[in-house]
Amino acid sequence: MSVEATGKTRRGRGARAAARQSRDITMLPALKRRLPLTEPMTQEQIERIDAASMDILENVGVQFRDDIALADWKRAGAKVDGERVYLDRHLVRELIATIPESFTYHARNPANNLPFGQDHSVFVPMTGAPFLRDLDDVRRNPTLDDLANFHKLSHMLPAMQSSAHHIVEPYDHPISQRHLRITYSSMKYSDKMFMGMTTSPKNAEDVLDMCAILFGEEFLETHPVVTGNCNGNSPLVWDETMLGALRAFSRRNQPVLCSPFVLGGANTPASSAATVAQLNAEALSALAYTQLIRKGAPAIYGHYLSTVSMKSGAPMAGTPEISLMNFMIGQMARFYRVPWRTSNTLGGAKTFDAQAGYESAMTLNAVLMAGANYIWHSAGWNEAGMHCSTAKFIVDAEMCAMGYRMAEGIKWDDFEEALAAIPDIGPGGHYLGHPHTLEHFQKAFFMPEMFDNNSIEQWQAEGGVEINERALIRARAMLNEYEEPKLDAGINEALLDYIARREREIPAADALNQDF
């Protein structure tokens, strides 16, 4: 080999080494799934669930505890008796047919825009935790600064494709005004897509007004930029708060997750198949309602799935039935040609222990094989959602990156080049120093950074650090390295002015704002 070639090789190796030492925070593109889906139901069984759900809608009905929604359904020709709405299956099918099967999410950084729906999936962190386990692994109430840290980590973790919204509840700010600071934190500390608070109709309107400042009102009319979530009260109830928030999002053409809240065996029958039939009816009723508000508005078939321990009444995660129901719900959503949401790395463990890992891994694999589009609660969830673990947040994100790589399927782009290495090495040799290995090893096999695969002797020599502490060390390092993706100065000022005005208008109170 010539001196020049040797120099080039050394420089190439040096560049690769330098690249390995710098942290790559580039967001992964939307996952384009290439693995076969797990679809346990036959076409006949899909139609059986559909028929059962339509019978529920027609003969049992759904309670819409909201005068505006009841009036909307009456105008649409539905039978309304008090608060109960009986939906004809033909009306439901006609309405849900106008929901877009796919669309593109737009972030304030266009490089982070995401195609969504059909065979594309996105990972979104957990939200709603009233406690956290912090950088010292102490369980406590969160603050706005803690929320900002999770938004910063979301920004820096490639597999997290959203900063979500209230990953943790900031207790140092009044409940009535909290949604404003949560939304600003989502916008300020990350330039990925985010979620919008739907804790009251007024709060939802504030979120959308802030989105109009960030993106422009006209842009919102034709571009999905924020996601709302509306939880149903199973069995078969949608309340005034959620429906008002749904209307706010749908009117402005922004996606809303229509999510029955399932505690299998408690608020659904003690049967996976019958639970899915009820959940499907609930989801369809809300999805159809979005189209009464605005035909063609994006909407997402949602759910929160857990089963209930008949010993204690506690919700359980990572159970086989949850996986089976995810597979079934995926088939139903594809039957109706609508995108769908699920929950990812759930678990009931009180610390980041083996139970937490097993439950989360079980669910992660199931939602990927089910073909979910909006994969929510993908990082940090522990203690049945009661706390967000900083350590688990880091490791869950790496697990999502591993799942992402698996779901991409087999890569064939360097097949012939790799085959050519076999005669170069021959029997009894090794490939470690081969040019193809040096060029491709970083992408050929996923190399986890949070998992320790060294010998026990090396692990002990390096201090015997367990995964919980390794993850906390990583989180501290990332936060030290964080660089804010600055908002435009004029937009930032306008957002702060809006927040200041609304905080003057909304009395500080430990209750959700419903009136101001």
XYZ file of C-alpha atoms in Angstrom:
516
model
C 0.000 0.000 0.000
C 1.345 3.460 -0.911
C 2.211 6.115 1.686
C -0.604 8.242 0.263
C -3.108 5.386 0.586
C -1.910 4.648 4.109
C -2.387 8.304 5.031
C -5.904 8.305 3.606
C -6.744 5.138 5.547
C -5.473 6.644 8.795
C -7.359 9.874 8.177
C -10.499 7.865 7.392
C -10.163 5.859 10.599
C -9.466 9.038 12.535
C -12.577 10.684 11.129
C -14.671 7.655 12.062
C -13.219 7.661 15.586
C -13.965 11.378 15.971
C -17.511 10.819 14.736
C -17.994 8.082 17.315
C -16.827 10.385 20.103
C -19.266 13.213 19.236
C -22.919 12.729 20.103
C -25.229 12.527 17.102
C -28.576 14.050 18.066
C -30.036 14.037 14.549
C -33.625 12.855 14.785
C -34.411 9.570 13.089
C -36.803 9.959 10.146
C -40.311 8.588 10.560
C -40.043 4.820 10.812
C -41.056 3.151 7.564
C -41.975 -0.368 8.622
C -40.872 -3.214 6.385
C -41.575 -6.245 8.583
C -44.725 -8.325 8.121
C -47.421 -7.318 10.615
C -48.837 -9.652 13.237
C -52.488 -10.031 12.283
C -54.132 -12.831 14.289
C -57.702 -12.183 13.094
C -59.128 -13.577 9.882
C -61.197 -11.333 7.627
C -64.308 -13.013 9.019
C -63.228 -12.173 12.584
C -62.490 -8.554 11.651
C -65.996 -8.270 10.238
C -67.384 -9.945 13.354
C -65.773 -7.266 15.573
C -67.023 -4.554 13.217
C -70.570 -5.921 13.311
C -70.507 -6.167 17.121
C -69.259 -2.582 17.405
C -71.924 -1.300 15.039
C -74.583 -3.158 17.031
C -73.317 -1.408 20.184
C -73.499 1.987 18.473
C -76.986 1.355 17.087
C -78.640 -0.450 20.013
C -76.752 0.466 23.189
C -75.625 3.935 22.166
C -72.910 6.255 23.449
C -73.341 9.009 26.020
C -72.208 12.433 24.794
C -72.355 14.547 27.954
C -72.234 17.816 26.059
C -75.117 19.932 24.753
C -73.225 21.137 21.690
C -72.335 17.580 20.633
C -75.923 16.427 21.154
C -77.164 19.236 18.920
C -74.530 18.375 16.303
C -75.637 14.736 16.240
C -79.306 15.698 15.963
C -78.531 17.850 12.938
C -76.636 14.932 11.408
C -79.707 12.723 11.714
C -78.664 10.538 14.640
C -81.215 9.368 17.193
C -80.649 11.283 20.440
C -82.395 10.318 23.683
C -81.290 12.536 26.551
C -77.494 12.304 26.531
C -77.447 8.985 24.700
C -76.728 8.997 20.983
C -77.617 6.019 18.795
C -75.466 5.956 15.678
C -76.529 4.266 12.466
C -73.687 2.225 11.020
C -74.102 3.771 7.580
C -73.729 7.271 9.063
C -70.604 6.188 10.961
C -69.033 4.649 7.867
C -69.864 7.711 5.778
C -68.251 10.040 8.325
C -65.053 8.126 9.021
C -64.455 7.669 5.287
C -63.318 11.321 5.093
C -60.545 10.948 7.710
C -57.127 11.157 5.979
C -55.331 7.820 5.975
C -51.978 9.616 6.041
C -50.552 13.132 6.302
C -47.331 14.941 7.197
C -46.560 16.416 10.603
C -44.781 19.768 10.337
C -42.200 20.837 12.916
C -40.754 24.320 13.317
C -37.543 22.819 11.922
C -38.602 21.460 8.507
C -35.840 18.839 8.726
C -37.954 17.249 11.473
C -41.172 16.990 9.462
C -42.632 13.481 9.612
C -44.760 11.518 7.155
C -47.447 9.792 9.200
C -49.949 6.995 8.734
C -50.103 3.780 6.700
C -46.627 2.199 7.037
C -45.035 5.144 8.863
C -44.676 5.296 12.653
C -43.430 7.917 15.128
C -42.199 7.608 18.730
C -43.504 10.100 21.328
C -42.383 10.303 24.999
C -44.677 9.624 27.943
C -46.813 12.400 29.369
C -48.881 13.197 32.431
C -46.663 11.989 35.286
C -47.437 13.645 38.647
C -44.017 12.576 39.975
C -40.548 12.039 38.548
C -37.401 10.196 39.472
C -34.837 12.913 38.973
C -31.136 13.056 38.075
C -30.370 11.724 41.565
C -33.088 9.049 41.258
C -35.196 10.770 43.920
C -38.978 10.440 43.549
C -40.593 13.866 43.990
C -43.004 16.404 42.535
C -41.784 17.975 39.272
C -41.243 21.641 38.410
C -41.155 23.626 35.181
C -37.371 23.207 35.165
C -37.797 19.430 35.340
C -40.236 19.566 32.435
C -37.718 21.651 30.471
C -35.058 19.002 31.111
C -37.275 16.297 29.650
C -38.019 18.488 26.618
C -34.270 19.015 26.188
C -33.600 15.276 26.406
C -36.404 14.634 23.902
C -34.736 17.090 21.562
C -31.383 15.288 21.853
C -32.547 11.662 21.682
C -32.710 10.615 18.008
C -35.487 8.056 18.480
C -37.810 10.554 20.187
C -39.611 12.315 17.350
C -41.679 14.686 19.472
C -41.254 16.751 22.615
C -44.854 15.831 23.597
C -46.298 18.244 26.199
C -46.570 17.719 29.982
C -44.147 14.824 30.283
C -44.299 15.676 33.974
C -46.735 17.989 35.761
C -45.004 21.249 36.819
C -46.308 21.756 40.348
C -44.609 25.130 40.775
C -47.156 26.820 38.522
C -50.931 27.278 39.050
C -53.073 24.585 37.431
C -55.278 27.164 35.700
C -52.296 28.697 33.869
C -50.013 25.676 33.628
C -50.936 24.745 30.054
C -49.400 27.985 28.745
C -45.981 27.303 30.249
C -46.101 23.644 29.214
C -46.803 24.589 25.600
C -44.068 27.208 25.574
C -41.582 24.692 26.990
C -42.470 22.197 24.231
C -41.907 24.886 21.601
C -38.810 26.501 23.103
C -36.556 23.593 24.019
C -37.090 21.411 20.954
C -37.727 22.009 17.273
C -39.515 18.679 16.803
C -43.280 18.259 16.638
C -45.189 18.379 19.925
C -48.549 17.775 21.573
C -51.156 20.251 22.799
C -52.957 20.297 26.145
C -56.636 19.301 26.006
C -57.361 19.574 29.730
C -60.181 22.010 28.958
C -61.661 23.564 25.797
C -60.207 26.957 26.772
C -56.781 25.400 27.283
C -56.983 23.748 23.872
C -57.835 27.088 22.271
C -54.833 28.698 23.977
C -52.548 25.982 22.642
C -53.852 26.472 19.117
C -53.498 30.253 19.371
C -49.851 29.746 20.389
C -49.389 27.393 17.426
C -50.793 30.114 15.175
C -48.134 32.492 16.534
C -45.407 29.921 15.943
C -46.483 28.731 12.490
C -49.008 31.281 11.210
C -52.799 30.913 11.211
C -52.988 30.187 7.486
C -50.326 27.481 7.819
C -52.443 25.711 10.464
C -55.357 25.566 8.020
C -53.516 23.140 5.773
C -50.654 21.677 7.848
C -50.851 19.421 10.930
C -48.420 20.815 13.536
C -49.741 19.690 16.933
C -51.619 16.678 18.321
C -54.442 16.747 20.848
C -55.649 13.779 22.871
C -59.214 13.211 23.992
C -59.808 10.350 26.431
C -63.137 8.597 26.566
C -64.673 7.392 29.820
C -65.232 3.728 29.188
C -67.752 2.263 29.001
C -69.286 4.351 26.220
C -69.036 7.917 27.536
C -67.504 11.102 26.090
C -67.590 14.110 28.409
C -67.973 17.849 27.891
C -64.308 18.698 28.548
C -62.898 16.251 26.034
C -65.508 17.003 23.379
C -64.922 20.742 23.677
C -61.173 20.222 23.243
C -61.823 17.875 20.307
C -63.878 20.556 18.591
C -61.121 23.132 19.119
C -58.542 20.926 17.396
C -60.788 19.650 14.603
C -62.090 23.140 13.748
C -58.518 24.233 13.104
C -57.655 21.117 11.146
C -55.256 19.689 13.731
C -55.023 15.954 14.531
C -56.775 14.609 17.593
C -56.346 11.190 19.194
C -59.732 9.659 20.004
C -58.738 7.430 22.909
C -61.045 5.210 24.949
C -59.423 4.557 28.339
C -59.543 0.797 28.861
C -59.121 -1.014 32.154
C -59.812 -4.491 30.841
C -62.176 -6.409 33.100
C -63.205 -3.293 35.041
C -64.714 -0.917 32.474
C -64.888 -3.510 29.688
C -65.977 -7.153 29.614
C -63.491 -9.738 30.926
C -62.691 -10.819 27.366
C -60.058 -9.511 24.955
C -62.303 -9.860 21.900
C -65.346 -8.240 23.548
C -63.129 -5.478 24.983
C -61.929 -4.646 21.484
C -65.524 -4.621 20.208
C -66.505 -2.067 22.874
C -63.327 0.012 22.475
C -63.820 0.010 18.710
C -67.358 1.356 19.078
C -66.151 4.082 21.431
C -63.301 5.136 19.139
C -65.509 5.137 16.041
C -68.101 7.365 17.716
C -65.474 10.035 18.465
C -63.728 9.670 15.100
C -67.073 10.169 13.373
C -67.739 13.248 15.501
C -64.502 14.908 14.341
C -65.889 14.815 10.806
C -69.110 16.509 11.882
C -66.944 19.366 13.108
C -64.784 19.559 9.994
C -64.965 17.156 7.091
C -61.499 15.887 6.209
C -59.902 16.972 9.497
C -57.100 14.595 10.551
C -58.038 12.227 13.360
C -56.313 9.214 14.880
C -57.914 6.040 16.229
C -56.639 6.000 19.806
C -56.781 3.951 22.958
C -55.104 3.445 26.292
C -54.923 -0.275 27.072
C -54.397 -1.969 30.387
C -55.824 -5.005 32.101
C -56.887 -5.055 35.735
C -55.541 -7.355 38.414
C -58.488 -9.174 39.910
C -56.424 -9.531 43.100
C -55.910 -5.828 43.765
C -57.794 -3.839 41.115
C -54.501 -2.302 39.973
C -53.887 -1.723 36.245
C -51.374 -4.107 34.674
C -49.024 -3.563 31.721
C -46.981 -5.926 29.578
C -49.569 -8.699 29.749
C -50.188 -11.052 26.810
C -53.752 -9.811 26.368
C -52.558 -6.227 25.858
C -50.332 -7.434 23.035
C -53.180 -9.408 21.494
C -55.536 -6.430 21.707
C -52.914 -4.197 20.062
C -52.691 -6.667 17.187
C -56.493 -6.667 16.873
C -56.853 -2.890 17.081
C -54.207 -2.489 14.382
C -56.268 -4.706 12.109
C -59.446 -2.756 12.848
C -57.806 0.618 12.167
C -56.484 -0.651 8.841
C -59.955 -2.049 8.074
C -61.341 1.487 8.441
C -58.290 3.024 6.720
C -57.439 5.405 9.574
C -54.111 5.901 11.393
C -53.947 4.647 14.957
C -52.252 5.341 18.252
C -51.026 3.003 20.978
C -48.987 3.176 24.188
C -45.467 1.860 24.266
C -43.034 1.199 27.130
C -45.617 0.846 29.890
C -45.098 -0.857 33.236
C -46.079 -0.920 36.865
C -42.632 -1.249 38.472
C -41.847 1.202 41.260
C -38.185 1.545 40.262
C -36.207 1.025 37.086
C -35.764 -2.694 37.728
C -36.090 -5.957 35.825
C -39.903 -5.800 35.961
C -39.794 -2.376 34.306
C -37.558 -3.708 31.551
C -39.558 -6.872 30.875
C -42.938 -5.104 30.801
C -41.673 -2.358 28.521
C -39.884 -4.714 26.125
C -42.974 -6.935 25.856
C -45.141 -3.977 24.889
C -42.564 -2.356 22.589
C -42.265 -5.462 20.449
C -46.031 -5.894 20.304
C -46.803 -2.331 19.168
C -44.153 -2.540 16.457
C -45.485 -5.840 15.164
C -49.033 -4.480 15.387
C -48.140 -1.647 13.003
C -49.071 1.279 15.256
C -48.579 4.756 13.774
C -48.541 7.091 16.791
C -46.471 5.272 19.403
C -47.048 7.319 22.540
C -45.584 6.881 26.053
C -42.350 5.680 24.456
C -39.926 6.892 27.134
C -39.877 7.254 30.906
C -43.124 5.557 31.954
C -43.000 3.741 35.287
C -45.258 3.002 38.273
C -48.335 2.802 36.024
C -47.592 6.318 34.779
C -47.336 7.852 38.248
C -43.734 8.870 37.658
C -41.396 9.547 34.771
C -37.993 8.014 35.421
C -35.073 10.023 34.048
C -32.945 6.889 33.827
C -35.664 4.882 32.108
C -36.326 7.808 29.745
C -32.773 7.437 28.415
C -32.846 3.647 28.145
C -36.367 3.528 26.673
C -35.225 5.883 23.915
C -32.404 3.490 23.071
C -34.858 0.589 23.120
C -37.029 2.518 20.644
C -33.968 3.008 18.441
C -33.387 -0.751 18.567
C -37.034 -1.418 17.737
C -36.822 1.114 14.918
C -33.865 -0.750 13.429
C -35.641 -4.106 13.702
C -38.847 -2.802 12.126
C -36.925 -1.338 9.181
C -36.318 -4.920 8.126
C -33.371 -6.526 6.359
C -31.036 -4.220 4.482
C -29.684 -5.447 1.139
C -27.818 -2.358 -0.021
C -24.300 -3.801 0.546
C -25.103 -7.488 0.051
C -22.799 -8.060 -2.919
C -19.991 -6.043 -1.344
C -20.276 -8.058 1.877
C -20.325 -11.343 -0.028
C -17.088 -10.328 -1.751
C -15.378 -10.260 1.644
C -15.904 -14.022 2.131
C -13.292 -15.208 -0.427
C -10.928 -12.473 0.810
C -10.935 -14.027 4.289
C -11.413 -17.687 3.487
C -11.714 -20.539 6.016
C -10.478 -19.891 9.563
C -9.899 -16.142 9.224
C -11.675 -13.157 10.772
C -13.339 -10.089 9.341
C -12.411 -7.533 12.000
C -9.800 -5.736 9.912
C -11.431 -6.164 6.509
C -12.203 -2.900 4.654
C -15.893 -3.807 4.399
C -16.108 -4.325 8.167
C -14.305 -1.048 8.905
C -16.626 0.780 6.547
C -19.900 -0.783 7.664
C -19.609 -2.104 11.229
C -21.314 0.888 12.826
C -24.467 0.360 10.786
C -24.318 -3.388 10.250
C -25.192 -4.304 13.837
C -26.865 -2.088 16.427
C -24.459 -1.315 19.253
C -26.349 -0.260 22.401
C -24.666 2.402 24.486
C -26.664 1.809 27.666
C -26.189 -1.971 27.825
C -22.879 -3.267 29.213
C -21.654 -6.307 27.285
C -18.096 -6.385 28.657
C -16.703 -9.154 30.833
C -17.505 -9.028 34.525
C -13.838 -8.314 35.239
C -13.852 -5.237 33.021
C -17.219 -4.130 34.400
C -15.893 -4.406 37.961
C -12.674 -2.607 37.066
C -14.732 0.277 35.690
C -16.682 0.604 38.925
C -19.471 -1.962 38.516
C -21.964 0.704 37.430
C -25.526 -0.606 36.996
C -27.743 0.518 34.122
C -29.783 2.946 36.258
C -26.686 4.957 37.196
C -25.224 4.664 33.679
C -28.395 6.217 32.303
C -28.341 9.034 34.863
C -24.716 9.764 33.994
C -25.747 9.928 30.340
C -28.686 12.238 31.119
C -26.466 14.653 33.063
C -23.921 14.693 30.252
C -26.584 15.342 27.618
C -28.100 18.205 29.571
C -24.634 19.739 29.967
C -24.128 19.493 26.193
C -27.610 20.745 25.257
C -27.795 23.677 22.840
C -31.151 25.394 22.531
C -32.659 25.509 19.021
C -33.502 29.191 19.266
C -36.938 30.465 18.408
C -37.148 33.443 16.080
C -36.824 36.503 18.340
C -40.051 38.082 17.118
C -42.025 34.847 17.508
C -40.560 34.270 20.960
C -41.583 37.773 22.039
C -45.088 37.256 20.658
C -45.445 33.957 22.511
C -44.305 35.516 25.792
C -46.669 38.459 25.281
C -49.546 36.032 24.681
C -48.682 34.065 27.835
C -48.438 37.258 29.894
C -51.825 38.474 28.630
C -53.538 35.161 29.260
C -52.015 34.865 32.729
C -53.527 38.278 33.505
C -56.907 37.124 32.187
C -56.943 33.676 33.832
C -57.051 33.844 37.643
C -54.311 31.776 39.272
C -56.117 28.788 40.758
C -55.649 25.126 41.531
C -58.347 24.193 39.035
C -58.528 23.910 35.270
C -59.546 27.015 33.385
C -63.035 26.491 31.970
C -64.300 30.074 31.825
C -61.637 32.654 30.939
